[in-house]
Tab-separated table of C-alpha atoms in Angstrom:
chain	number	residue	atom	x	y	z
A	136	MET	CA	-33.491	-24.326	29.060
A	137	SER	CA	-36.242	-21.685	28.028
A	138	GLU	CA	-35.313	-18.041	26.970
A	139	PRO	CA	-36.687	-15.352	29.157
A	140	LYS	CA	-39.886	-13.702	27.450
A	141	TYR	CA	-38.905	-10.279	27.393
A	142	GLN	CA	-35.464	-10.139	26.636
A	143	VAL	CA	-33.141	-8.078	24.555
A	144	ARG	CA	-30.751	-10.309	22.173
A	145	ALA	CA	-28.588	-8.877	19.905
A	146	ARG	CA	-24.932	-8.989	18.300
A	147	HIS	CA	-23.143	-6.670	20.656
A	148	THR	CA	-20.053	-5.251	21.895
A	149	ASP	CA	-18.854	-3.369	24.855
A	150	SER	CA	-19.905	-0.023	23.399
A	151	THR	CA	-22.021	-0.952	20.334
A	152	ILE	CA	-25.300	-3.027	19.389
A	153	THR	CA	-26.600	-4.250	15.842
A	154	VAL	CA	-29.938	-3.475	14.418
A	155	TYR	CA	-31.244	-4.697	11.434
A	156	GLN	CA	-33.539	-2.696	8.980
A	157	ALA	CA	-34.631	-3.167	5.140
A	158	TYR	CA	-34.773	-0.699	2.821
A	159	ALA	CA	-35.507	-0.405	-1.384
A	160	PRO	CA	-31.916	-0.099	-2.651
A	161	GLY	CA	-32.395	3.194	-3.377
A	162	ILE	CA	-31.982	4.192	0.404
A	163	GLY	CA	-30.158	0.980	1.525
A	164	LEU	CA	-27.265	0.914	-0.942
A	165	PRO	CA	-26.129	4.319	-0.592
A	166	ALA	CA	-26.505	4.053	3.411
A	167	ALA	CA	-24.004	0.906	3.049
A	168	ALA	CA	-21.758	2.574	0.370
A	169	GLU	CA	-21.411	5.992	2.659
A	170	GLY	CA	-21.622	4.169	6.435
A	171	ARG	CA	-24.486	6.883	6.979
A	172	PHE	CA	-27.942	7.716	5.955
A	173	PRO	CA	-28.509	9.569	2.911
A	174	ALA	CA	-30.217	12.661	3.072
A	175	ALA	CA	-32.882	11.118	1.000
A	176	TRP	CA	-33.477	9.297	4.473
A	177	LYS	CA	-36.516	11.060	6.030
A	178	ARG	CA	-35.655	11.538	9.737
A	179	ASP	CA	-39.215	13.099	10.453
A	180	ARG	CA	-40.811	9.619	10.080
A	181	MET	CA	-40.903	7.011	12.658
A	182	THR	CA	-38.235	4.152	11.751
A	183	TRP	CA	-38.229	0.763	13.349
A	184	ILE	CA	-35.054	-0.813	14.387
A	185	LYS	CA	-34.853	-4.884	15.018
A	186	PRO	CA	-31.773	-6.918	17.073
A	187	SER	CA	-32.612	-9.630	15.779
A	188	PHE	CA	-31.748	-10.912	12.339
A	189	LEU	CA	-34.528	-13.917	12.158
A	190	TRP	CA	-37.261	-11.389	13.066
A	191	MET	CA	-36.130	-8.835	10.252
A	192	MET	CA	-35.474	-12.210	7.789
A	193	TYR	CA	-39.778	-12.683	8.861
A	194	ARG	CA	-40.478	-8.901	8.140
A	195	CYS	CA	-38.673	-8.656	4.812
A	196	GLY	CA	-39.173	-12.020	3.431
A	197	TRP	CA	-35.625	-12.588	3.352
A	198	ALA	CA	-35.226	-9.227	1.312
A	199	THR	CA	-37.910	-10.096	-1.564
A	200	LYS	CA	-40.487	-8.250	-0.214
A	201	GLU	CA	-41.065	-4.751	-2.117
A	202	GLY	CA	-39.371	-1.994	-0.731
A	203	GLN	CA	-37.177	-4.196	1.351
A	204	GLU	CA	-34.794	-5.734	-0.713
A	205	THR	CA	-31.713	-4.492	0.739
A	206	VAL	CA	-31.095	-5.804	4.494
A	207	LEU	CA	-28.686	-3.437	6.618
A	208	ALA	CA	-26.874	-4.245	9.489
A	209	VAL	CA	-26.499	-0.796	11.424
A	210	GLU	CA	-24.427	-0.670	14.294
A	211	ILE	CA	-25.116	1.688	16.902
A	212	ALA	CA	-23.830	3.282	20.169
A	213	ARG	CA	-25.263	1.698	22.932
A	214	GLU	CA	-25.771	4.656	24.855
A	215	GLY	CA	-27.909	6.159	22.287
A	216	PHE	CA	-29.586	2.770	22.153
A	217	GLU	CA	-30.264	2.711	25.771
A	218	TRP	CA	-31.329	6.295	25.937
A	219	ALA	CA	-34.090	5.694	23.669
A	220	LEU	CA	-35.293	2.631	25.779
A	221	ARG	CA	-35.399	5.229	28.402
A	222	GLN	CA	-37.411	7.524	26.543
A	223	ALA	CA	-39.842	4.903	25.290
A	224	CYS	CA	-43.443	3.902	25.447
A	225	LEU	CA	-44.965	0.264	24.882
A	226	SER	CA	-46.909	0.910	21.610
A	227	HIS	CA	-50.259	-0.800	23.115
A	228	TYR	CA	-51.751	-0.290	26.696
A	229	GLU	CA	-50.989	-2.304	29.443
A	230	ARG	CA	-52.789	-2.678	32.582
A	231	GLY	CA	-50.468	-2.300	35.686
A	232	LEU	CA	-47.697	-0.438	33.559
A	233	HIS	CA	-50.145	2.253	33.074
A	234	SER	CA	-52.295	4.371	35.357
A	235	ASP	CA	-55.019	4.090	32.586
A	236	GLN	CA	-55.784	4.645	28.868
A	237	ALA	CA	-55.452	8.630	28.996
A	238	GLU	CA	-52.124	8.195	30.555
A	239	TRP	CA	-50.728	5.997	28.205
A	240	ARG	CA	-51.992	7.927	25.179
A	241	ARG	CA	-50.250	11.007	26.753
A	242	GLN	CA	-46.984	9.276	26.902
A	243	MET	CA	-47.168	7.818	23.521
A	244	ARG	CA	-47.439	11.677	22.114
A	245	GLN	CA	-44.618	12.628	23.976
A	246	ALA	CA	-41.961	9.795	23.616
A	247	PRO	CA	-39.513	9.886	20.518
A	248	ALA	CA	-39.398	6.205	20.992
A	249	ARG	CA	-42.042	3.019	21.071
A	250	VAL	CA	-41.249	-0.551	21.943
A	251	GLN	CA	-43.294	-3.386	20.429
A	252	TRP	CA	-42.517	-7.124	21.511
A	253	ASP	CA	-43.220	-9.442	18.700
A	254	PRO	CA	-42.741	-13.098	18.656
A	255	GLU	CA	-39.195	-14.025	17.697
A	256	ARG	CA	-38.766	-16.566	14.610
A	257	ASP	CA	-37.213	-19.894	14.206
A	258	MET	CA	-35.089	-20.686	10.769
A	259	ARG	CA	-38.090	-21.076	9.115
A	260	LEU	CA	-39.527	-17.843	10.666
A	261	ARG	CA	-42.198	-19.487	12.406
A	262	PRO	CA	-43.257	-17.549	15.892
A	263	LEU	CA	-41.617	-18.919	19.115
A	264	HIS	CA	-42.909	-18.373	22.445
A	265	HIS	CA	-40.299	-15.636	23.438
A	266	ARG	CA	-40.472	-11.917	22.561
A	267	SER	CA	-38.338	-9.707	20.002
A	268	LEU	CA	-37.755	-6.191	20.350
A	269	GLN	CA	-38.758	-3.781	17.997
A	270	LEU	CA	-38.201	-0.111	18.658
A	271	GLY	CA	-39.462	2.457	16.926
A	272	LEU	CA	-37.834	5.793	16.672
A	273	SER	CA	-39.256	9.212	15.954
A	274	GLY	CA	-37.993	12.889	15.732
A	275	GLU	CA	-35.597	13.469	18.006
A	276	ALA	CA	-34.839	9.797	18.530
A	277	ALA	CA	-34.585	9.657	14.874
A	278	ARG	CA	-32.362	11.981	13.725
A	279	ARG	CA	-29.860	10.915	16.897
A	280	TYR	CA	-30.021	7.529	15.375
A	281	ALA	CA	-29.408	8.461	11.945
A	282	ASP	CA	-26.700	11.512	12.609
A	283	GLU	CA	-25.215	10.571	15.843
A	284	TRP	CA	-25.247	6.889	17.098
A	285	THR	CA	-24.596	5.326	13.899
A	286	VAL	CA	-20.920	3.765	13.949
A	287	SER	CA	-21.433	1.290	10.378
A	288	ILE	CA	-24.271	0.408	8.273
A	289	THR	CA	-23.421	-3.068	6.402
A	290	ASP	CA	-24.861	-4.344	3.276
A	291	VAL	CA	-26.267	-8.047	4.826
A	292	THR	CA	-28.370	-9.140	1.842
A	293	PRO	CA	-26.104	-11.527	0.566
A	294	LEU	CA	-25.855	-13.033	3.930
A	295	ALA	CA	-29.692	-12.761	4.058
A	296	HIS	CA	-29.842	-14.653	0.534
A	297	GLU	CA	-27.281	-17.324	1.543
A	298	ILE	CA	-28.918	-18.398	4.728
A	299	HIS	CA	-32.091	-18.402	2.993
A	300	ARG	CA	-30.711	-20.909	0.160
A	301	HIS	CA	-29.631	-23.110	3.018
A	302	VAL	CA	-33.325	-23.065	4.488
A	303	ARG	CA	-35.161	-23.909	1.498
A	304	ALA	CA	-32.902	-26.709	0.802
A	305	GLY	CA	-33.473	-28.060	4.071
A	306	GLU	CA	-29.695	-27.378	5.219
A	307	LEU	CA	-30.191	-25.977	8.701
A	308	ASP	CA	-27.083	-26.511	10.255
A	309	ALA	CA	-25.564	-24.893	7.452
A	310	ALA	CA	-27.899	-21.776	7.650
A	311	GLN	CA	-27.547	-21.698	11.515
A	312	ARG	CA	-23.677	-21.393	11.332
A	313	LEU	CA	-24.488	-18.391	8.970
A	314	LEU	CA	-26.535	-16.727	11.567
A	315	PRO	CA	-25.045	-13.795	13.062
A	316	ARG	CA	-24.404	-14.410	16.664
A	317	GLU	CA	-27.085	-13.015	19.180
A	318	SER	CA	-26.731	-13.173	22.650
A	319	ALA	CA	-28.930	-11.333	26.069
A	320	TYR	CA	-28.139	-7.737	25.616
A	321	PRO	CA	-26.719	-6.625	29.284
A	322	THR	CA	-29.548	-4.105	30.074
A	323	PRO	CA	-28.857	-1.866	33.211
A	324	ASP	CA	-31.300	-2.588	36.148
A	325	GLY	CA	-34.371	-1.111	35.694
A	326	LEU	CA	-34.094	0.169	32.049
A	327	LEU	CA	-36.909	-2.257	30.754
A	328	ASP	CA	-39.039	-2.165	33.661
A	329	HIS	CA	-41.898	0.269	32.036
A	330	LEU	CA	-41.442	-1.504	28.855
A	331	ARG	CA	-42.313	-5.507	29.796
A	332	PRO	CA	-46.008	-6.093	30.039
């Protein structure tokens, strides 16, 4: 059975959802050690969170790209994640969702969050047909993410490296067994209506 094209898939519990980010060690290691983002983490800049582990691996090159050597699994409150989605605007104009481009630009200026749907990735980081959610947080949303919604921060760089070793060796079954288990996130009715092209 094929995956729905636009669906949030993630590790989640009744109260939390896990998202991924990659940072230079100077930010990532203190964040994981302290369980919160350090003062050096810029709360006034847009930050992108990704519920898909494999999309994060695609973005950071299995934690090898400069400035993205530390991969964090950030467990956040579902309440905060859903608040951000309700406040979000698509990162591009979409006829039918927006009355016109001027209206979309106005929403973009006002929204503290934005959404992109990028092709999900397979174990070899090749694009798939269905999409993976990327959620950009700025202003109030970024501050609340860092200081209110975060429940735990775990350094999963060793896991990324171990899975990548298996992939490089062609041991895809072993790599698959190590992947974080992601399933369809139970979005409340209507939550994504303004964000699905």
